[in-house]
Tab-separated table of C-alpha atoms in Angstrom:
chain	number	residue	atom	x	y	z
Z	1	UNK	CA	0.163	-0.201	0.236
Z	2	UNK	CA	1.187	3.772	-0.539
Z	3	UNK	CA	1.513	5.994	2.545
Z	4	UNK	CA	-0.871	8.620	3.609
Z	5	UNK	CA	-1.120	12.086	2.216
Z	6	UNK	CA	2.081	14.052	2.485
Z	7	UNK	CA	2.861	17.591	3.307
Z	8	UNK	CA	3.670	19.776	-0.209
Z	9	UNK	CA	6.829	21.040	1.007
Z	10	UNK	CA	10.626	20.310	0.578
Z	11	UNK	CA	11.909	19.186	3.840
Z	12	UNK	CA	15.242	17.853	2.995
Z	13	UNK	CA	16.572	15.147	5.361
Z	14	UNK	CA	20.676	14.792	5.111
Z	15	UNK	CA	20.904	11.357	6.216
Z	16	UNK	CA	18.793	10.014	3.712
Z	17	UNK	CA	19.609	12.326	1.180
Z	18	UNK	CA	15.734	12.698	0.184
Z	19	UNK	CA	12.966	15.245	0.187
Z	20	UNK	CA	10.968	14.016	3.698
Z	21	UNK	CA	7.939	15.443	4.383
Z	22	UNK	CA	5.872	14.118	7.226
Z	23	UNK	CA	1.928	13.401	6.733
Z	24	UNK	CA	-0.756	15.865	7.089
Z	25	UNK	CA	-3.687	15.478	9.326
Z	26	UNK	CA	-5.684	13.847	6.515
Z	27	UNK	CA	-2.846	11.328	5.530
Z	28	UNK	CA	-2.916	10.263	9.836
Z	29	UNK	CA	-6.731	9.757	8.772
Z	30	UNK	CA	-6.268	7.936	5.896
Z	31	UNK	CA	-3.815	5.631	7.868
Z	32	UNK	CA	-6.078	4.982	10.631
Z	33	UNK	CA	-9.282	3.947	8.343
Z	34	UNK	CA	-6.896	1.815	6.509
Z	35	UNK	CA	-5.304	0.183	9.806
Z	36	UNK	CA	-8.895	-0.620	10.599
Z	37	UNK	CA	-10.182	-1.839	7.230
Z	38	UNK	CA	-6.780	-4.301	7.331
Z	39	UNK	CA	-7.832	-5.614	10.431
Z	40	UNK	CA	-9.927	-8.182	9.110
Z	41	UNK	CA	-7.412	-9.479	6.574
Z	42	UNK	CA	-4.931	-11.275	9.274
Z	43	UNK	CA	-1.611	-9.235	8.278
Z	44	UNK	CA	0.975	-11.299	9.672
Z	45	UNK	CA	4.053	-9.334	8.926
Z	46	UNK	CA	4.554	-5.661	7.666
Z	47	UNK	CA	7.271	-4.088	6.223
Z	48	UNK	CA	7.739	-0.098	5.133
Z	49	UNK	CA	10.206	2.175	3.782
Z	50	UNK	CA	11.999	4.099	6.174
Z	51	UNK	CA	11.368	7.592	4.798
Z	52	UNK	CA	9.146	10.063	7.365
Z	53	UNK	CA	6.040	9.720	5.734
Z	54	UNK	CA	5.761	5.888	5.493
Z	55	UNK	CA	7.016	5.440	9.139
Z	56	UNK	CA	4.173	7.183	10.196
Z	57	UNK	CA	1.910	5.505	8.117
Z	58	UNK	CA	3.421	2.149	9.281
Z	59	UNK	CA	3.283	3.299	13.086
Z	60	UNK	CA	-0.649	4.181	13.056
Z	61	UNK	CA	-1.137	1.258	11.034
Z	62	UNK	CA	0.919	-1.118	13.462
Z	63	UNK	CA	-0.861	0.110	16.383
Z	64	UNK	CA	-3.910	-0.977	15.000
Z	65	UNK	CA	-2.963	-4.534	13.808
Z	66	UNK	CA	-0.712	-5.338	16.969
Z	67	UNK	CA	2.161	-5.862	15.004
Z	68	UNK	CA	5.436	-4.987	14.619
Z	69	UNK	CA	7.345	-3.122	11.483
Z	70	UNK	CA	10.292	-4.237	9.815
Z	71	UNK	CA	11.993	-1.147	8.265
Z	72	UNK	CA	13.444	-1.265	4.879
Z	73	UNK	CA	15.649	1.338	3.200
Z	74	UNK	CA	14.937	-0.460	0.066
Z	75	UNK	CA	11.777	0.479	0.001
Z	76	UNK	CA	12.669	4.241	-0.183
Z	77	UNK	CA	10.915	6.413	-3.022
Z	78	UNK	CA	12.798	6.734	-6.216
Z	79	UNK	CA	15.568	8.917	-5.916
Z	80	UNK	CA	14.249	11.667	-7.931
Z	81	UNK	CA	17.679	13.514	-7.712
Z	82	UNK	CA	18.381	17.526	-8.210
Z	83	UNK	CA	14.144	17.574	-7.581
Z	84	UNK	CA	14.632	16.199	-3.923
Z	85	UNK	CA	15.809	19.941	-3.068
Z	86	UNK	CA	14.840	22.167	-5.824
Z	87	UNK	CA	11.093	20.782	-6.408
Z	88	UNK	CA	9.306	19.644	-9.356
Z	89	UNK	CA	8.256	22.825	-10.401
Z	90	UNK	CA	11.625	23.676	-11.470
Z	91	UNK	CA	12.222	20.142	-13.782
Z	92	UNK	CA	12.118	21.742	-17.134
Z	93	UNK	CA	14.783	24.568	-15.822
Z	94	UNK	CA	17.095	21.798	-14.139
Z	95	UNK	CA	16.944	18.996	-17.158
Z	96	UNK	CA	15.372	20.637	-20.176
Z	97	UNK	CA	15.700	16.926	-22.232
Z	98	UNK	CA	14.572	14.819	-19.317
Z	99	UNK	CA	11.795	17.001	-18.678
Z	100	UNK	CA	10.648	16.110	-22.301
Z	101	UNK	CA	11.050	12.906	-21.787
Z	102	UNK	CA	9.206	12.906	-18.715
Z	103	UNK	CA	6.267	14.272	-20.167
Z	104	UNK	CA	6.246	11.832	-23.437
Z	105	UNK	CA	6.698	8.788	-20.248
Z	106	UNK	CA	7.633	6.296	-23.041
Z	107	UNK	CA	11.209	5.584	-21.617
Z	108	UNK	CA	12.798	4.602	-18.218
Z	109	UNK	CA	14.368	7.681	-17.868
Z	110	UNK	CA	17.164	8.941	-14.999
Z	111	UNK	CA	16.115	11.707	-12.975
Z	112	UNK	CA	18.166	14.523	-12.981
Z	113	UNK	CA	21.494	13.211	-10.815
Z	114	UNK	CA	18.828	10.241	-9.622
Z	115	UNK	CA	17.291	6.791	-10.446
Z	116	UNK	CA	15.747	5.314	-13.329
Z	117	UNK	CA	13.309	2.588	-12.977
Z	118	UNK	CA	16.102	-0.172	-13.365
Z	119	UNK	CA	18.096	1.186	-10.889
Z	120	UNK	CA	15.760	1.405	-8.378
Z	121	UNK	CA	14.604	-2.224	-8.660
Z	122	UNK	CA	18.342	-3.295	-8.311
Z	123	UNK	CA	18.518	-1.899	-5.150
Z	124	UNK	CA	15.130	-3.483	-4.348
Z	125	UNK	CA	16.317	-7.125	-4.876
Z	126	UNK	CA	17.592	-7.380	-0.999
Z	127	UNK	CA	14.345	-7.093	0.065
Z	128	UNK	CA	12.364	-9.234	-2.688
Z	129	UNK	CA	14.998	-11.811	-1.529
Z	130	UNK	CA	14.059	-11.475	2.258
Z	131	UNK	CA	10.779	-11.285	0.811
Z	132	UNK	CA	11.051	-14.848	-0.887
Z	133	UNK	CA	12.943	-16.371	2.042
Z	134	UNK	CA	10.047	-15.349	4.691
Z	135	UNK	CA	7.084	-15.800	2.332
Z	136	UNK	CA	4.676	-14.219	4.945
Z	137	UNK	CA	1.213	-15.454	4.448
Z	138	UNK	CA	-0.172	-12.021	4.474
Z	139	UNK	CA	2.542	-9.509	4.410
Z	140	UNK	CA	2.098	-6.207	4.334
Z	141	UNK	CA	4.488	-3.734	2.255
Z	142	UNK	CA	3.977	0.190	3.047
Z	143	UNK	CA	5.658	2.039	0.531
Z	144	UNK	CA	5.321	5.152	-2.264
Z	145	UNK	CA	3.836	5.325	-5.254
Z	146	UNK	CA	6.733	5.005	-7.416
Z	147	UNK	CA	8.466	2.475	-5.928
Z	148	UNK	CA	5.279	-0.015	-6.046
Z	149	UNK	CA	5.085	0.874	-9.835
Z	150	UNK	CA	8.573	-0.402	-10.054
Z	151	UNK	CA	8.078	-3.125	-8.068
Z	152	UNK	CA	5.277	-4.293	-9.698
Z	153	UNK	CA	6.825	-3.971	-13.196
Z	154	UNK	CA	9.618	-5.733	-11.937
Z	155	UNK	CA	7.789	-8.620	-10.262
Z	156	UNK	CA	4.533	-8.959	-12.945
Z	157	UNK	CA	7.412	-8.547	-16.130
Z	158	UNK	CA	6.192	-5.284	-16.928
Z	159	UNK	CA	8.724	-2.924	-18.881
Z	160	UNK	CA	10.168	-0.408	-16.315
Z	161	UNK	CA	9.080	2.798	-18.750
Z	162	UNK	CA	5.642	1.440	-18.516
Z	163	UNK	CA	5.297	2.153	-15.112
Z	164	UNK	CA	4.047	5.665	-15.996
Z	165	UNK	CA	0.701	3.919	-16.805
Z	166	UNK	CA	-0.055	2.217	-13.749
Z	167	UNK	CA	-2.030	4.104	-11.707
Z	168	UNK	CA	-2.836	7.977	-12.401
Z	169	UNK	CA	-2.776	9.405	-9.650
Z	170	UNK	CA	-1.170	6.229	-7.502
Z	171	UNK	CA	-3.952	7.256	-4.603
Z	172	UNK	CA	-3.072	7.502	-0.893
Z	173	UNK	CA	-3.475	4.374	1.218
Z	174	UNK	CA	-4.339	2.775	-1.644
Z	175	UNK	CA	-4.538	-1.019	-1.525
Z	176	UNK	CA	-2.404	-3.435	-4.012
Z	177	UNK	CA	-3.118	-7.013	-3.791
Z	178	UNK	CA	-0.387	-9.372	-4.973
Z	179	UNK	CA	-0.704	-13.104	-4.927
Z	180	UNK	CA	2.716	-15.480	-5.228
Z	181	UNK	CA	1.626	-18.841	-6.954
Z	182	UNK	CA	3.966	-21.644	-5.693
Z	183	UNK	CA	2.935	-23.620	-8.710
Z	184	UNK	CA	4.018	-21.132	-11.431
Z	185	UNK	CA	6.547	-19.650	-8.987
Z	186	UNK	CA	5.175	-16.066	-10.515
Z	187	UNK	CA	3.472	-13.163	-8.668
Z	188	UNK	CA	0.023	-12.163	-9.868
Z	189	UNK	CA	-1.807	-9.385	-9.452
Z	190	UNK	CA	-5.244	-9.469	-7.570
Z	191	UNK	CA	-6.259	-5.472	-7.222
Z	192	UNK	CA	-4.564	-2.781	-7.799
Z	193	UNK	CA	-4.468	0.949	-6.627
Z	194	UNK	CA	-7.845	0.224	-4.357
Z	195	UNK	CA	-9.517	3.352	-2.588
Z	196	UNK	CA	-13.047	1.198	-1.742
Z	197	UNK	CA	-12.073	1.336	2.194
Z	198	UNK	CA	-11.944	5.451	1.710
Z	199	UNK	CA	-15.032	7.770	1.576
Z	200	UNK	CA	-14.676	9.896	-1.625
Z	201	UNK	CA	-13.955	12.929	0.524
Z	202	UNK	CA	-11.325	11.366	2.024
Z	203	UNK	CA	-9.213	10.419	-1.510
Z	204	UNK	CA	-6.394	11.847	-2.672
Z	205	UNK	CA	-3.212	11.337	-5.136
């Protein structure tokens, strides 16, 4: 699932070298409702990105589910490079050629001094190995819209350039359900970007 609604500010974390804003009050409410919804799903394990907004989302949900959280740096959002400090509004000025590719959304490009989809998936591999070793019956991953798109592409064999066509917008606290089929040894997508548990006035992306 994706984290709750975050503050639209630049709040740079020098330790993570990322923009790392907290949740809004709405984001906390989204997380609370999602946690109550997930009580019926018998979650056995929670994994989360160690960025602030995912930590806060995971803390709310773990309290409701009475489960501890395993924080993983591999689950951090795609690194957007110079945009982390200079903001998305300056994208066209910072790197005009990359911005044109971004607008067309048909290539897996590197953000200026940041990551692309393939690089992001490569640093996800240690976490995926952990997931395959532990094979939790009902594991919950709390991460970021861009990261979840990349994870889905990698696990389902979708070209990383096509991630931009998965969920537009990718909703806050939306739920995506992947099932691992041991007979086929493949992941299968059962639910995508669902916010059916949230009232319409609480849906943001």
